[in-house]
Coordinates of C-alpha atoms and ligand atoms in Angstrom, one line a residue:
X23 CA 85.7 62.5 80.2
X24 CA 84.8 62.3 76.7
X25 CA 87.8 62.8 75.0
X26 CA 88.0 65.4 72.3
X27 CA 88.5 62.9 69.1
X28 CA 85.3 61.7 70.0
X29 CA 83.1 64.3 70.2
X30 CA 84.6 66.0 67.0
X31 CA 84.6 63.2 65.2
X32 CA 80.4 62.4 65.9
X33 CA 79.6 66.1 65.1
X34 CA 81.0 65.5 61.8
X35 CA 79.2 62.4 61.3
X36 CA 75.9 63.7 62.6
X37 CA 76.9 66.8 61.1
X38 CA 75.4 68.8 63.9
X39 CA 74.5 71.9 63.9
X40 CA 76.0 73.5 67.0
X41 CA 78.6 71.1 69.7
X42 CA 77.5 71.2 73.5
X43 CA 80.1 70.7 76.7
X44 CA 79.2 70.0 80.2
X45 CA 81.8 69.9 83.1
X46 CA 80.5 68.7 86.5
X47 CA 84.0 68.9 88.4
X48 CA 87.2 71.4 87.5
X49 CA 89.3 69.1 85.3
X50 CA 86.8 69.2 82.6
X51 CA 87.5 73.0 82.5
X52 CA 90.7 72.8 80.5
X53 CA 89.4 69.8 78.6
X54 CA 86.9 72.4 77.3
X55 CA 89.9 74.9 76.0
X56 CA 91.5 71.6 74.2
X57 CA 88.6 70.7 72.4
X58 CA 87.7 74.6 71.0
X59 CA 92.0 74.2 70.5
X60 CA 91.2 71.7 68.1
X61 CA 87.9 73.1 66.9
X62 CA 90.0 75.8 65.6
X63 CA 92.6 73.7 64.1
X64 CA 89.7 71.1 61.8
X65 CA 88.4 74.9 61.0
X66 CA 84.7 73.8 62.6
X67 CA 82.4 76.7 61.8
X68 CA 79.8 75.3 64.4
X69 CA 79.1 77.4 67.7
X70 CA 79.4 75.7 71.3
X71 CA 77.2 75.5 73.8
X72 CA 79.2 75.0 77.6
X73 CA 77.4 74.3 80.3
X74 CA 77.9 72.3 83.9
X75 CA 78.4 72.9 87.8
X76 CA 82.2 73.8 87.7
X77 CA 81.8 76.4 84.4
X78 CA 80.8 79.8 84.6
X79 CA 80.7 82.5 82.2
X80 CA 83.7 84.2 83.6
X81 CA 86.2 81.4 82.7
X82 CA 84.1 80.6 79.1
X83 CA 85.5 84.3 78.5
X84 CA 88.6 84.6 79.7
X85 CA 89.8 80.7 78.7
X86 CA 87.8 79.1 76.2
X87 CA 86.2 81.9 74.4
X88 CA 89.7 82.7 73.2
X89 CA 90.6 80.0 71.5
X90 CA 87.8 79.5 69.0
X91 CA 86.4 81.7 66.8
X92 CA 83.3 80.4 65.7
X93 CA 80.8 81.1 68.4
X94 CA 81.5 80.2 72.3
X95 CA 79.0 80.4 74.9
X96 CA 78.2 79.8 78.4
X97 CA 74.5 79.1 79.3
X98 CA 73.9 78.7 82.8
X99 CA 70.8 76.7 82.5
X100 CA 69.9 73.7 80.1
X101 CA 66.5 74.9 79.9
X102 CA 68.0 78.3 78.2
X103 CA 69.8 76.1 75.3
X104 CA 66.5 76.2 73.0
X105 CA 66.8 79.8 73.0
X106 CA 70.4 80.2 72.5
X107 CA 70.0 77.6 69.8
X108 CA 67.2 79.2 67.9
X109 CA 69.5 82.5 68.0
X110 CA 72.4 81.0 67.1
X111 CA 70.5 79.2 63.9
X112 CA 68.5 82.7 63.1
X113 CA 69.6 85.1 60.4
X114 CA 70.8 87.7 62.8
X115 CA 73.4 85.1 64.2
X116 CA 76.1 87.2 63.8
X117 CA 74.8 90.0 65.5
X118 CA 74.4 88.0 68.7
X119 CA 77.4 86.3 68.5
X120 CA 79.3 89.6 68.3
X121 CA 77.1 90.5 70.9
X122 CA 78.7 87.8 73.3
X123 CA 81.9 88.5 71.8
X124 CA 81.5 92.2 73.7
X125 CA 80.4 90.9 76.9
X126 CA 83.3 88.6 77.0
X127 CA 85.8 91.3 76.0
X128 CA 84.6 93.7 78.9
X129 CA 84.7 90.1 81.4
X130 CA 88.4 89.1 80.2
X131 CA 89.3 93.4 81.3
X132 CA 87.6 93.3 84.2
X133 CA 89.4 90.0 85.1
X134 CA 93.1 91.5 84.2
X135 CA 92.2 94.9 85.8
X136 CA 91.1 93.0 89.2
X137 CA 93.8 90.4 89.1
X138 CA 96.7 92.8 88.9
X139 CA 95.4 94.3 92.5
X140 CA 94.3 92.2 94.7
X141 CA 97.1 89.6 95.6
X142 CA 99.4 89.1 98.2
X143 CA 102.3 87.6 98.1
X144 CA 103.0 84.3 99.5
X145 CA 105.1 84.8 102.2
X146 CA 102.8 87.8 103.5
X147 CA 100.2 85.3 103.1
X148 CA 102.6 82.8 105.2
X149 CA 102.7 85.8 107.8
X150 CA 98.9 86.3 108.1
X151 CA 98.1 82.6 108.6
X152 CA 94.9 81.6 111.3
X153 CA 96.9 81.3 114.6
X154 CA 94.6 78.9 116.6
X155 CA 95.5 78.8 120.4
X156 CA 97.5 75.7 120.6
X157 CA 98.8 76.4 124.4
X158 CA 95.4 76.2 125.5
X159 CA 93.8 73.6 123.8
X160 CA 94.8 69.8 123.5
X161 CA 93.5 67.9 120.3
X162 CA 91.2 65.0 121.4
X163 CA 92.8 61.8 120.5
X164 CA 90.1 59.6 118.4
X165 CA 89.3 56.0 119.8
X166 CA 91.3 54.0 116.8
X167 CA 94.0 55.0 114.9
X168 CA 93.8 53.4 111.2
X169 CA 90.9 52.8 109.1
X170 CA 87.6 51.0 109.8
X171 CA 85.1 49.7 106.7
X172 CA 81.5 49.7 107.2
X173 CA 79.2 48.1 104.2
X174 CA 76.3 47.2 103.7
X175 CA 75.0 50.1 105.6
X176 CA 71.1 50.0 105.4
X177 CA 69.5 52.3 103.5
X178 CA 66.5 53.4 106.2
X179 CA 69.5 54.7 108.6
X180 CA 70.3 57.1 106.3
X181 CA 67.2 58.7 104.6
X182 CA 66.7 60.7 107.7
X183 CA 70.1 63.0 106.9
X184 CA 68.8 63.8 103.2
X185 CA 69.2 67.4 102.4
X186 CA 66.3 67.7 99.8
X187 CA 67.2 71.2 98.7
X188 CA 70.0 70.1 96.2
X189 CA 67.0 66.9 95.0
X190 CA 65.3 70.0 93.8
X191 CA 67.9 72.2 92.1
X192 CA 68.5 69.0 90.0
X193 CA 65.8 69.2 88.9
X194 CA 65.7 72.6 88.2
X195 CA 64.8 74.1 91.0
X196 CA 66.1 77.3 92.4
X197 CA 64.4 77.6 96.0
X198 CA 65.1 75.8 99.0
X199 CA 63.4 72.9 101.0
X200 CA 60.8 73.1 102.3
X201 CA 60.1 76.5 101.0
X202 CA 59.7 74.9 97.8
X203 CA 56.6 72.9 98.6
X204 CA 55.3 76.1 100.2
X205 CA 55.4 78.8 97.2
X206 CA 52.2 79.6 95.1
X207 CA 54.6 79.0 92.2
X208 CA 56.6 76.1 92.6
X209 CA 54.4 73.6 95.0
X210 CA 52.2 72.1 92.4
X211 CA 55.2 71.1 90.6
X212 CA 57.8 70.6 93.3
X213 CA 55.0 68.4 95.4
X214 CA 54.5 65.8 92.5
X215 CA 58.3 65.2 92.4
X216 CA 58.7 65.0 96.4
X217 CA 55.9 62.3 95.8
X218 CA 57.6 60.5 92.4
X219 CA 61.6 60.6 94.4
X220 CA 60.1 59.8 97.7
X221 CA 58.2 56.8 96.1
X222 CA 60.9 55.5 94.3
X223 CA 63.1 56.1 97.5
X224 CA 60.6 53.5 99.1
X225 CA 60.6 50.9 96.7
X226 CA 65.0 51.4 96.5
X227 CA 64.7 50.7 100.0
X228 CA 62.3 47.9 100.5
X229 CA 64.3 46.2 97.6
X230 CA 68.0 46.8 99.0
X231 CA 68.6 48.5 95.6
X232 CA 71.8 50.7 97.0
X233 CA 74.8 49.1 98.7
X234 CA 76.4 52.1 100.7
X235 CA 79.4 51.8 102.1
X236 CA 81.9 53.7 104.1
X237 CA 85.2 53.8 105.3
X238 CA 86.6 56.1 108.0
X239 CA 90.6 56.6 109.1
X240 CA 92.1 58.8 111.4
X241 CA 96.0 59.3 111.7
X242 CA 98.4 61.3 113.9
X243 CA 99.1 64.4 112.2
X244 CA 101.0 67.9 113.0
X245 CA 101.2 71.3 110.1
X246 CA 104.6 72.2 108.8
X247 CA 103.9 75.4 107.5
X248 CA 100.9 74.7 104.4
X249 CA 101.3 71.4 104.2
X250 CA 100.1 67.9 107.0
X251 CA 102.8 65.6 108.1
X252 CA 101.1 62.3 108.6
X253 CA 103.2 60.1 111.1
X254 CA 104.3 57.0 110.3
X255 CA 103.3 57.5 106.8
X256 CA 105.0 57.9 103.4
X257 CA 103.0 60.8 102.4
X258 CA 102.5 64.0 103.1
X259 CA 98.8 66.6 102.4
X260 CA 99.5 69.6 100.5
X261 CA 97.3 72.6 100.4
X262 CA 96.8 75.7 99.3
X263 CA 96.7 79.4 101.1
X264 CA 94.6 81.9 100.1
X265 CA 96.6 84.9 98.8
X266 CA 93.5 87.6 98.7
X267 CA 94.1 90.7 100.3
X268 CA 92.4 91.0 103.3
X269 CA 90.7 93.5 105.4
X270 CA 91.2 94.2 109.0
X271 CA 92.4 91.7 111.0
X272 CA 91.6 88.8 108.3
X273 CA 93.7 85.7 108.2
X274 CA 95.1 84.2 105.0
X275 CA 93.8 81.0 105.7
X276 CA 95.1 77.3 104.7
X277 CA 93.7 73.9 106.2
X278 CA 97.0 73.4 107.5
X279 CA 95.9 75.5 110.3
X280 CA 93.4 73.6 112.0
X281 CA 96.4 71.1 112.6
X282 CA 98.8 71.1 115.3
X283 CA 101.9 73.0 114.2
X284 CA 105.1 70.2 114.7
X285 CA 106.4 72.4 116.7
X286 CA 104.2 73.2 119.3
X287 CA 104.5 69.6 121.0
X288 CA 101.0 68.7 120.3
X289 CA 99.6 65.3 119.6
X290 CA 96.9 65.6 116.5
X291 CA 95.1 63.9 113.8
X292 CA 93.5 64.4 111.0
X293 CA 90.6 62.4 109.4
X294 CA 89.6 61.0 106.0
X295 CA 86.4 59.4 104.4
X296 CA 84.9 58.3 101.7
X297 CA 81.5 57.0 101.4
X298 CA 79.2 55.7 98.7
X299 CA 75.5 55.2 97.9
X300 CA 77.5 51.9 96.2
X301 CA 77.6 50.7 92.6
X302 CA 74.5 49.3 91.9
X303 CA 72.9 52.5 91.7
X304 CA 73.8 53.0 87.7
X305 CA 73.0 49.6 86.8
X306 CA 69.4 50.3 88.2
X307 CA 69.2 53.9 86.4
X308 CA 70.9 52.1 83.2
X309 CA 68.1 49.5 83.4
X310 CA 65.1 52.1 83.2
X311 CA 66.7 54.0 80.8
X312 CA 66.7 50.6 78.5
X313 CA 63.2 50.7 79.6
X314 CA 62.3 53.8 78.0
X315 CA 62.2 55.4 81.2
X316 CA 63.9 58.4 81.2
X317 CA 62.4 60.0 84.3
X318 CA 63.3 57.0 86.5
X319 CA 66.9 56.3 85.2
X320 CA 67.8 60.2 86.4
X321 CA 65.4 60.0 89.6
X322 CA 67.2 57.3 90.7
X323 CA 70.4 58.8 90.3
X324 CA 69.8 61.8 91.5
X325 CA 68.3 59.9 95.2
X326 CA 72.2 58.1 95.1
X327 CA 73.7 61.6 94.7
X328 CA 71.2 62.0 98.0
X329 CA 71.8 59.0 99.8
X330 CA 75.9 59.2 99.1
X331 CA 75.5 62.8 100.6
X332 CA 73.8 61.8 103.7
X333 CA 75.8 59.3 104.4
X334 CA 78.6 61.7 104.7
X335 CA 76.5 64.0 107.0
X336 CA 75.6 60.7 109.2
X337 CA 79.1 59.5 109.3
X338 CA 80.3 62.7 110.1
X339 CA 78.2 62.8 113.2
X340 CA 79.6 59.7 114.1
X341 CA 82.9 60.4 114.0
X342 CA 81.7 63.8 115.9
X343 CA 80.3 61.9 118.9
X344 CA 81.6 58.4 119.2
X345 CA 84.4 57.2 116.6
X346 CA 87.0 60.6 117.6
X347 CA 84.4 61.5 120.2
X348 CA 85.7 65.4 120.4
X349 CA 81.7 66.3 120.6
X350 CA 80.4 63.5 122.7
X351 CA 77.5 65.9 123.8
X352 CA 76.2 66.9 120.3
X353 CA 72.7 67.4 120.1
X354 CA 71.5 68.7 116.7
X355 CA 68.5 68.0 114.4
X356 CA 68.7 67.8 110.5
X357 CA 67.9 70.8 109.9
X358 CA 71.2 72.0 112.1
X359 CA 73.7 69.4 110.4
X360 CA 72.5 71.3 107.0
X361 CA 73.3 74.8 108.8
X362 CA 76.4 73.3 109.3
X363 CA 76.4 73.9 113.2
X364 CA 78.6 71.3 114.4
X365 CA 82.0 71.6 115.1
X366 CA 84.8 70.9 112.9
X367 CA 84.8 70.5 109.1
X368 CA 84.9 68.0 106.0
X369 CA 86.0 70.1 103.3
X370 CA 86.6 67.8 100.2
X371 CA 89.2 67.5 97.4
X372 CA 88.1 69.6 94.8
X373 CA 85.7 72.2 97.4
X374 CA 86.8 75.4 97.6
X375 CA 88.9 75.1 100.5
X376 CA 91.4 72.2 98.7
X377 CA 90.8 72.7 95.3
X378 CA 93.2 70.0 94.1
X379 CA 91.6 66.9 93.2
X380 CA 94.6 64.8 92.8
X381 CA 94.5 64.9 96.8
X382 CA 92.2 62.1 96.8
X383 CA 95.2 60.0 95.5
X384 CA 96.5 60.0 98.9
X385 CA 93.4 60.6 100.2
X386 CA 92.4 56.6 98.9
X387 CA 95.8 55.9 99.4
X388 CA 95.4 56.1 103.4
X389 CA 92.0 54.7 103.5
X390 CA 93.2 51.7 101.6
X391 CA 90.1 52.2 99.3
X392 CA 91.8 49.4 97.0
X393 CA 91.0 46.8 99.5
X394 CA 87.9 47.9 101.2
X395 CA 85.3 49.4 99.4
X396 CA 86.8 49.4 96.0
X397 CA 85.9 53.1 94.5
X398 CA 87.8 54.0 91.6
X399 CA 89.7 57.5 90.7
X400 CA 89.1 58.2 86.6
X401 CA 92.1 60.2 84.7
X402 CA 90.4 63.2 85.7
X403 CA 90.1 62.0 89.4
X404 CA 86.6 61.7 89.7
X405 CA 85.3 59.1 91.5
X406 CA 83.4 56.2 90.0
X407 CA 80.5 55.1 91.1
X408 CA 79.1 58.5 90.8
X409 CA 77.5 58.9 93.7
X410 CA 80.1 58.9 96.0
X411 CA 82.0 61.8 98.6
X412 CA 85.5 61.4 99.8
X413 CA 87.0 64.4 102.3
X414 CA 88.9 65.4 105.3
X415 CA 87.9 65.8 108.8
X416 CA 89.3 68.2 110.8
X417 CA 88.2 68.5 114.8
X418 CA 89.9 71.8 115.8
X419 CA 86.6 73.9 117.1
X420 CA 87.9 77.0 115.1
X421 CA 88.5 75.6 111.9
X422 CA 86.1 76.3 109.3
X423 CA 85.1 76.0 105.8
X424 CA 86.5 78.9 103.6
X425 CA 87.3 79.2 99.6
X426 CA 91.2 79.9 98.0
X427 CA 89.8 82.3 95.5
X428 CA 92.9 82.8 93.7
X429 CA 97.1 82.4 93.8
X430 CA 99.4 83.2 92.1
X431 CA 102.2 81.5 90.2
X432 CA 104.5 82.0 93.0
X433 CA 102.5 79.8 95.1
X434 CA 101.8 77.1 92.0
X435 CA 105.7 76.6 91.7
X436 CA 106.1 76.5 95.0
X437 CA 103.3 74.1 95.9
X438 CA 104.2 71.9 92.6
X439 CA 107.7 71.8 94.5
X440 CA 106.2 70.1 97.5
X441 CA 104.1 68.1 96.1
X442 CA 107.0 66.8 93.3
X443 CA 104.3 67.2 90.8
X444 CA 104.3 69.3 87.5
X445 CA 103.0 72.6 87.3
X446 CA 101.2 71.8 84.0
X447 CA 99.7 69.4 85.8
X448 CA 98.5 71.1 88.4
X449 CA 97.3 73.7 86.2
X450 CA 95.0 71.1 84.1
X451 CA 93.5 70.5 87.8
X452 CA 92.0 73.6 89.8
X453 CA 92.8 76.1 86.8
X454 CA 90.0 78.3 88.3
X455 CA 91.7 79.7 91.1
X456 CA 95.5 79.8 89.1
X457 CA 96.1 84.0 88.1
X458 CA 97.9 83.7 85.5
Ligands
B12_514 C1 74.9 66.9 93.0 C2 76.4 67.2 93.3 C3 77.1 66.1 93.7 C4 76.6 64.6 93.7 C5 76.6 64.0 92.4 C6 77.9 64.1 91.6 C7 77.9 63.2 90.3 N1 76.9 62.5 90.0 O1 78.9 63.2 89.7 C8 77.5 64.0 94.8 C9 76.9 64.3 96.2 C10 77.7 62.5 94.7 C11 78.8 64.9 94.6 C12 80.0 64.4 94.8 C13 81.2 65.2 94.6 N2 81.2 66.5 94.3 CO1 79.6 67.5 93.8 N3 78.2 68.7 93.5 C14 76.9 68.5 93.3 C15 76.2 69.8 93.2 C16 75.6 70.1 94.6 C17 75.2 69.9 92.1 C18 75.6 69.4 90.7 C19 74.4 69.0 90.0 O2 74.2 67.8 89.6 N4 73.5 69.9 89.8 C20 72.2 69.6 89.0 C21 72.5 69.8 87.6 C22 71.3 69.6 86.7 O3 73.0 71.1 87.4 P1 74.3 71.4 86.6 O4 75.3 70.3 86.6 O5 74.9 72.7 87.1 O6 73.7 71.6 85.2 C23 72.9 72.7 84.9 C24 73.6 73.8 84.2 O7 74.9 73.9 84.5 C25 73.3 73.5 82.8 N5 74.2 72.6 82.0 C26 74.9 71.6 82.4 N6 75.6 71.0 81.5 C27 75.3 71.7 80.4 C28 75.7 71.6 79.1 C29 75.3 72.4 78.1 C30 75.7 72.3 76.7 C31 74.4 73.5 78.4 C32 73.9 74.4 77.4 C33 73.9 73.6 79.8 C34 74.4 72.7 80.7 O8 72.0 72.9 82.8 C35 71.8 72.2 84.0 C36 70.4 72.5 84.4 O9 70.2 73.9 84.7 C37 77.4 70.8 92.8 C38 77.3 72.2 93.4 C39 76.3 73.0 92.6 N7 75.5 73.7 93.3 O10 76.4 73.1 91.4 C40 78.6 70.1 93.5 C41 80.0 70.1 92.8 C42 79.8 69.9 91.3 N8 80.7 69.0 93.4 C43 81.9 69.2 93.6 C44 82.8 68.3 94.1 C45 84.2 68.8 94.4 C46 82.5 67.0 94.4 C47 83.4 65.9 94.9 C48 84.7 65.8 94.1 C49 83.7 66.0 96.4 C50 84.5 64.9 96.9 N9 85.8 65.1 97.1 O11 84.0 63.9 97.2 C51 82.5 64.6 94.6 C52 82.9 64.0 93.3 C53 82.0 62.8 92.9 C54 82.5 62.1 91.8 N10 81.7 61.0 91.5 O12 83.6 62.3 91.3 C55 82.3 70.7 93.2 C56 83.1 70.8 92.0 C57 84.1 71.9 92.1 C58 85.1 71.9 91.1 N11 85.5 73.1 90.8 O13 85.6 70.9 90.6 C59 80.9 71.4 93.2 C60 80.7 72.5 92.2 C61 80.6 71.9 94.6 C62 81.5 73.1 95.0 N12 80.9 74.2 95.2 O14 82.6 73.0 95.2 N13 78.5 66.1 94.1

């Protein structure tokens, strides 16, 4: 993350005319309400742009928005910032931005009408947990307990799990693969890049340009209520219930309940990985760029993101059918992994159904990512080299991906309790799903 000094102190220099923030992954969010913090403070009179996968208009309103008088605004798509700029630089600036100032208003009430509602509390939440039905099912036990590290995993063995829809929303795309190639008024377009990435793909290949690597553990496990007792480890994996109010005969869901309760006398495991499309993959994008070659420094990129992606998807059907083995029989097709048809799940710090990021601390920490394939955790626990996925696996056939929404406070104390960790913290972290 660039930190806040930084970027105040260059729009000064440059005296810029407006300030722009993206955030990719949650701990960015609260970054953002530091810097329009301090924006306030130095008395900026500039307007701010924010932007990114992880921000959304509701949280600009209710968070940032606040805390900066001079002009905040979320713009879902880059392309849209001319436009926003040229209205924020017009005569009639004020008018729009009191025009945004409305919208947010009615958000932030909407928000605080909603939130007061629609919660549970935690020990009803407790009550209405998944109940998966351990007296007639026995957890398959995986083939190795530990970690294994695979490198220097060849490119051509992965290309064939690329999911090409998210290839094309990168590049600002909205419409799926193959569709995209298909429509009167995206194929021209969308065709000419599928010919430019898979190109370049080619030529990445043929020269061993990405070094991916992967490492894969598995290790006994059992739930004590919300959180995962590893066995004959040091460390324990905390997660978070969802609180929501639900209708019917709807469970209040946690990961924790895919696991084997301790108590119910079954043997269980849990899985982790983290794979990478290796860290090579900037130094080639950083070398176009010194090239003058815009295009090819993000293409490339943007095929690691790919290749780091399907990797995951490949070594997840490994695991599936041979290395935990619960689906020896497996028989599905790209276009079914996508669909996500297999059984089991590999939701992944920081996804909606584990929202905490600072899980991949113990998430490396098991893998023994220090002494295998050496990925690094920033402040902000990203992982470095970008194009990299770490997760859990978890084999129970009913368990499946879902999101936390939103907790309350009750649940933040408690789950900072557990985890010994501080609730500011923790707040700093997944701040979008904390009612507050
Ligand atoms: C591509 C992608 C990846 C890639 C690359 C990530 C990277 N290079 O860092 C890979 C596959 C490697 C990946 C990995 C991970 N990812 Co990811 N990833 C995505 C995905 C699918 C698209 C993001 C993207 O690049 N989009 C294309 C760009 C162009 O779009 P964009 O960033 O939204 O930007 C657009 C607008 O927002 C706007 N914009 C952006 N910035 C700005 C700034 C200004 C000023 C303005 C005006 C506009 C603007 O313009 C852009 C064009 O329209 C999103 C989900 C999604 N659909 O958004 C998840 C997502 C960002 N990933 C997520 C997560 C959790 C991860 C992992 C942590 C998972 C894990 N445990 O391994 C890792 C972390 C990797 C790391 N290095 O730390 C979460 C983040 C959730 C959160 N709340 O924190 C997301 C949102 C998925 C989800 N639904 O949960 N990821």
């Amino acid at each position: 993350m660039v930190p806040a000094n930084i970027i105040l102190d260059t729009a000064k220099k440059e005296k810029v005319d407006m300030i722009g923030l993206s955030g990719l992954i949650t701990p960015s969010l609260d970054e953002m309400i530091d810097v329009a913090k301090e924006m306030e403070n130095q008395k900026f009179d500039i307007p701010v742009l924010i932007g990114g996968a992880t921000t959304s208009k509701k949280h600009t309103a209710i968070k940032i928005n606040p805390e900066y008088s001079s002009g905040i605004i979320h713009v879902h798509d880059a392309s849209k910032s001319v436009s926003v700029s040229q209205k924020l630089m017009s005569e009639k600036k004020s008018v729009f931005k009191n025009e945004i100032n409305e919208e947010y208003e009615k958000l932030k009430d909407s928000y605080n009408n909603n939130k007061a509602t629609k919660l549970i509390s935690l020990e009803e939440a407790r009550k209405n947990k998944f109940i998966c039905d351990w007296d007639n099912y026995n957890p398959t036990k995986p083939t190795f307990e530990g970690v294994k590290y695979y490198d220097n995993i060849p490119a051509e063995e992965i290309v064939d799990y690329i999911d090409w829809t998210p290839f094309f929303n990168a590049w600002g795309f909205n419409s799926r693969y193959p569709k995209v190639l298909e429509n009167d008024k995206t194929k021209n377009e969308a065709q000419k890049l599928f010919d430019d990435g898979t190109a370049l793909l080619d030529q990445a290949i043929k020269e061993k340009w990405f070094d991916a690597k992967a490492t894969i553990g598995f290790f006994p496990a059992n739930s004590s209520g919300d959180d995962i007792i590893l066995h004959n480890k040091q460390l324990n994996l905390y997660n978070l219930r969802q609180q929501i109010a639900k209708r019917g005969k709807k469970p209040n869901y946690c990961l924790s309940d895919f696991i084997a309760p301790i108590d119910s006398g079954k043997k269980d495991w849990i899985g982790g990985f983290a794979v990478t499309a290796g860290f090579n993959v900037e130094k080639i994008g950083q070398d176009f760029a010194d090239n003058n070659d815009d295009y090819k420094s993000i293409m490339i990129k943007v095929l690691g993101d790919r290749i780091a992606e399907a990797l995951a998807e490949k070594m997840h059907e490994k695991v599936r059918t041979e290395l935990w083995g619960y689906s020896k029989n497996e028989c599905l097709n790209n276009k079914d992994l996508i669909k996500e048809k297999y059984v089991g799940i590999r939701p992944a710090p920081g996804y909606p159904s584990c929202p905490d990021h600072s899980e991949k601390l113990a998430l490396f920490d098991l893998l023994d990512i220090a002494n295998n394939s050496k990925l690094k955790l920033t402040e902000s626990y990203a992982v470095y080299p970008a194009s990299s996925v770490s997760g859990w696996y978890f084999s129970h056939p009913d368990s499946r991906y879902f999101g936390i929404s939103r907790i309350d406070e009750e649940q933040l104390i408690d789950y900072a309790d557990r985890k010994k960790m501080e609730k500011e913290r923790l707040i700093k972290i997944f701040p979008q799903v904390i009612d507050l």
